[in-house]
Coordinates of C-alpha atoms in Angstrom, one line a residue:
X533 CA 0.0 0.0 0.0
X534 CA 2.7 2.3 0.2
X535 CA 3.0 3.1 -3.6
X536 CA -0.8 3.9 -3.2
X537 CA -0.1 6.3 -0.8
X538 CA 2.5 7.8 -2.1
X539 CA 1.0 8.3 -5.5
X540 CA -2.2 9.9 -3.5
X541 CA 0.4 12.5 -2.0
X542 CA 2.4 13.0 -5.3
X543 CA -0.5 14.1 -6.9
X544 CA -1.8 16.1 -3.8
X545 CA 1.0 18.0 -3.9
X546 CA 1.4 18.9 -7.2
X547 CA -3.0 19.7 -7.4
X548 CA -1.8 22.3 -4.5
X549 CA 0.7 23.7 -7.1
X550 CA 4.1 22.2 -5.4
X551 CA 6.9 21.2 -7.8
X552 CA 9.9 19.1 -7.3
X553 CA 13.0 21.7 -7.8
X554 CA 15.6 20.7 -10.2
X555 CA 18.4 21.2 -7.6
X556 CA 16.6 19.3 -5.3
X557 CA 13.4 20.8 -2.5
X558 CA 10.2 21.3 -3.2
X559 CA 8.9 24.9 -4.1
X560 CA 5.2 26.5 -5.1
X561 CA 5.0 26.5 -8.6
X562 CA 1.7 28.7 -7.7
X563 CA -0.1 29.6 -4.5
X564 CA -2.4 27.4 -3.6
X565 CA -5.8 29.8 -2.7
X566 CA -4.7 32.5 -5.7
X567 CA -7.7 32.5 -8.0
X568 CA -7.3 31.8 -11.9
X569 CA -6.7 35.4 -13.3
X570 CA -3.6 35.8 -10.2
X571 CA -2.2 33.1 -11.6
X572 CA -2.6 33.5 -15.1
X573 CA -1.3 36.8 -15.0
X574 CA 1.7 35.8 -12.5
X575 CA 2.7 33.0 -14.8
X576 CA 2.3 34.7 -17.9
X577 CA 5.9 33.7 -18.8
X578 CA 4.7 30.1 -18.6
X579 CA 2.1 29.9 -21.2
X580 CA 2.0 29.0 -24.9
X581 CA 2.8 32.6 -25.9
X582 CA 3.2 31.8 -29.8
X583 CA 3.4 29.0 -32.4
X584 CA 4.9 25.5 -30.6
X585 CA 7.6 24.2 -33.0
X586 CA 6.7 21.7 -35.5
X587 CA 8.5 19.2 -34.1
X588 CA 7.7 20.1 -30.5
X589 CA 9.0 17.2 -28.3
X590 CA 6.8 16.4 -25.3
X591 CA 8.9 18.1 -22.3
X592 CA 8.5 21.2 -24.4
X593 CA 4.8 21.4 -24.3
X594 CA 3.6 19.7 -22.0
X595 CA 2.5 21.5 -18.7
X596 CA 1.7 25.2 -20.6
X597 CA -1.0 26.7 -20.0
X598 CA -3.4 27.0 -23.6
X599 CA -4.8 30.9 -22.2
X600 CA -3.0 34.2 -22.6
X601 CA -4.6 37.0 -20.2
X602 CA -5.1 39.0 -23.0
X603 CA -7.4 36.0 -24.2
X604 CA -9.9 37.1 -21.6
X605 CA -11.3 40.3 -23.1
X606 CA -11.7 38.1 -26.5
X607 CA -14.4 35.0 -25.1
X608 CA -16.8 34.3 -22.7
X609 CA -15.8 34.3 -18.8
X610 CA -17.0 31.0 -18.8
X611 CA -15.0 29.7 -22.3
X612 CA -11.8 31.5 -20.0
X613 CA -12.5 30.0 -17.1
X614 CA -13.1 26.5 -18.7
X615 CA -9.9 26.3 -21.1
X616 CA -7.5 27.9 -18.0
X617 CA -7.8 24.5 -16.5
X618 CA -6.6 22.9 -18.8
X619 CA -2.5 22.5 -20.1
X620 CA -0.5 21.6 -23.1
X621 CA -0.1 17.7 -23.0
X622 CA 1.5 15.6 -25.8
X623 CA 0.3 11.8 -26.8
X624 CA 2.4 9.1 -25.8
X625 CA 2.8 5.7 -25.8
X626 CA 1.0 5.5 -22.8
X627 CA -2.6 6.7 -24.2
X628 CA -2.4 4.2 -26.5
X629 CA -4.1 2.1 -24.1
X630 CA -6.8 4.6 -23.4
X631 CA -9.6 4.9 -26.0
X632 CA -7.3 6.8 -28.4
X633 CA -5.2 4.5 -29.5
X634 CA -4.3 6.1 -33.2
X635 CA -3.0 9.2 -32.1
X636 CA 0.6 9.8 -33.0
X637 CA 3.2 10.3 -30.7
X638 CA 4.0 13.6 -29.3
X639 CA 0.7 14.7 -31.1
X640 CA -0.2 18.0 -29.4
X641 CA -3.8 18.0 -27.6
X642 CA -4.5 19.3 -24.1
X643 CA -5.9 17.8 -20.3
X644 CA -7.3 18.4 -16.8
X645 CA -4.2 20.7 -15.2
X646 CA -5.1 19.1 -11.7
X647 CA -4.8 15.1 -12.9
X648 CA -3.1 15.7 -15.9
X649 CA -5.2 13.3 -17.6
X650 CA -4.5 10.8 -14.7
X651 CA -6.1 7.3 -16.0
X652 CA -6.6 9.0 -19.5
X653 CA -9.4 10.6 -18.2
X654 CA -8.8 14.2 -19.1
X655 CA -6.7 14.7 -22.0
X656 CA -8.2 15.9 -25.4
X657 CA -6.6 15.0 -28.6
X658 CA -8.7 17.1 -31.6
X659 CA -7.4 16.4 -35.2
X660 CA -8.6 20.2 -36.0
X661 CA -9.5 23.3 -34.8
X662 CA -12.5 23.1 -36.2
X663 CA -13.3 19.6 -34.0
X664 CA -12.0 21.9 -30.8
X665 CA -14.3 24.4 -30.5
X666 CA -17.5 22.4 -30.8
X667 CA -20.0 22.8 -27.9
X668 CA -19.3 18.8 -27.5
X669 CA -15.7 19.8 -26.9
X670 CA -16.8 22.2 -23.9
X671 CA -19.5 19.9 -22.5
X672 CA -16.7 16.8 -22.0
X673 CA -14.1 19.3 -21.0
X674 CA -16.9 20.8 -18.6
X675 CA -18.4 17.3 -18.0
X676 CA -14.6 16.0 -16.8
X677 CA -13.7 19.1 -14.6
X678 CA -16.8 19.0 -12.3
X679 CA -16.4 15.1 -11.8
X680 CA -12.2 15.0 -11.3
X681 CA -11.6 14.5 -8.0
X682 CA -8.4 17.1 -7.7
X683 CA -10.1 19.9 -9.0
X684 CA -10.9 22.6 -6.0
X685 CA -14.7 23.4 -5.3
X686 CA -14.5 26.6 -5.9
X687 CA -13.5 26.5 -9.6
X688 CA -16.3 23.9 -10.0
X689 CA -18.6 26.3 -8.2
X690 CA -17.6 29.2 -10.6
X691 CA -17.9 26.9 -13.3
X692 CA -21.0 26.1 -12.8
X693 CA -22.0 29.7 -12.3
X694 CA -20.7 30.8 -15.3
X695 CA -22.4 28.1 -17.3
X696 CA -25.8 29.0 -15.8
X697 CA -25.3 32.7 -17.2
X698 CA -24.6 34.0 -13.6
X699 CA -21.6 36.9 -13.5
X700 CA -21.9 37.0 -17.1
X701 CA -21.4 40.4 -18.1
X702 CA -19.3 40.1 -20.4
X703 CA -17.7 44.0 -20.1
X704 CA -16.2 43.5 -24.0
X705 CA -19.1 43.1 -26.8
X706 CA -17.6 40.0 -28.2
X707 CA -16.9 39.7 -32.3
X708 CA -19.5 37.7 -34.4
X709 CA -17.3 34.0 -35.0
X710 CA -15.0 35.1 -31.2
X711 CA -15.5 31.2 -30.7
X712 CA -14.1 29.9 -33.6
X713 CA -11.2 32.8 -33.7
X714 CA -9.8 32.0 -30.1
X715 CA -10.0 28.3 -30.5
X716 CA -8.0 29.1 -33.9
X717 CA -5.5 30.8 -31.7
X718 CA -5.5 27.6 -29.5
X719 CA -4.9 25.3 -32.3
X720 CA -1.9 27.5 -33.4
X721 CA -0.3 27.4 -30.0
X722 CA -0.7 23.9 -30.0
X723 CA 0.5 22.6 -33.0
X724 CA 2.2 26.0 -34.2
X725 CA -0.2 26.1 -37.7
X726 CA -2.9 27.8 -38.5
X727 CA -6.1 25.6 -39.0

C-alpha cells in the first residue's frame, strides 16, 4: 500500500501547485488559494505565448498553460475559465491504451491541469481546430472538470455559475465567429499552424 499512498500524495502535492525543484526541494510553482486570473497573469511567462515548434518534443509542451490573459477580453468568462484549467499535453505511448489509441506520438492536444489526464481521463486529442471548438468539446471538458476529484470546489462552483449565465457580463461586446477565432489561436499554439 505504500506506492498507493505515495502516489495519492504525489499528486496532492502537485493539485496544491508544489513542484519538485531541479536542484533538489520542493517549491510552489503557484499559491495554492490564488484565483485563476492571479495566476494567469503571474505566470504569464509560462504559457503557450506563440506558435509551438513543428517538431515540438513532449517536455517542451507539456505542462503550458493553452490561455493568454489578454485572451480574456476576446471569449466568454466561462469559455476563460473553462480552457485555464486545462494544459499543453502531448500523446504518448502511454494513451495508446486509453480509448485513443491512433493518435501519433507527441501529437499535441490538451488535459485536466489538476490530474493531468490521470487514468486517460482528461486529455483531449482534436485532429482540427474546427473539432475543438465544438459545444461537444466544452460539455466533456466541462463534463470532466466538475467530476475529477483534484479539482478545488471553488473552480467547480464558478464553473457552474458561469455556465448557468450568472456573472456573465461580459464588459467586452464579443466579435461575431469570437468562438471559432480564439479556438483558432489555441490550435496554433498547440501545434504552431494555423487551421
Amino acid at each position: 500500500h505504500v506506492p498507493t499512498s505515495r502516489g495519492y500524495w504525489t499528486e496532492s502535492a502537485k493539485a496544491l501547485g508544489m513542484r519538485d525543484c531541479p536542484a533538489g526541494g520542493i517549491y510552489f510553482h503557484r499559491q495554492p488559494n490564488e484565483s485563476v486570473r492571479e495566476y494567469l497573469e503571474k505566470e504569464a511567462t509560462d504559457v503557450l505565448d506563440g506558435p509551438a515548434p513543428a517538431s515540438a518534443q513532449h517536455q517542451d509542451v507539456a505542462g503550458k498553460q493553452l490561455v493568454l490573459c489578454s485572451d480574456m477580453d476576446e471569449v466568454t468568462p466561462y469559455v476563460f475559465l473553462l480552457m485555464s484549467q486545462l494544459q499543453a499535453t502531448t500523446f504518448t505511448e502511454a494513451d495508446r491504451f486509453v480509448a485513443r489509441s491512433k493518435g501519433p506520438i507527441d501529437y499535441a492536444g490538451f488535459e485536466c491541469r489538476y490530474c493531468a489526464g490521470h487514468a486517460g481521463l482528461g486529455k483531449y486529442f482534436p485532429s482540427s481546430a474546427k473539432g475543438m471548438c465544438t459545444n461537444s468539446t466544452s460539455q466533456n471538458i466541462h463534463g470532466h472538470l466538475v467530476k475529477c476529484r483534484r479539482v478545488p470546489q471553488s473552480v467547480k462552483d464558478e464553473l457552474e455559475d458561469l455556465k448557468k449565465g450568472g456573472r456573465s457580463k461580459c464588459h467586452v461586446k464579443l466579435s461575431n465567429g469570437w468562438r471559432r477565432k480564439f479556438f483558432d489561436k489555441i490550435w496554433e499554439r498547440l501545434h504552431g499552424e494555423a487551421s
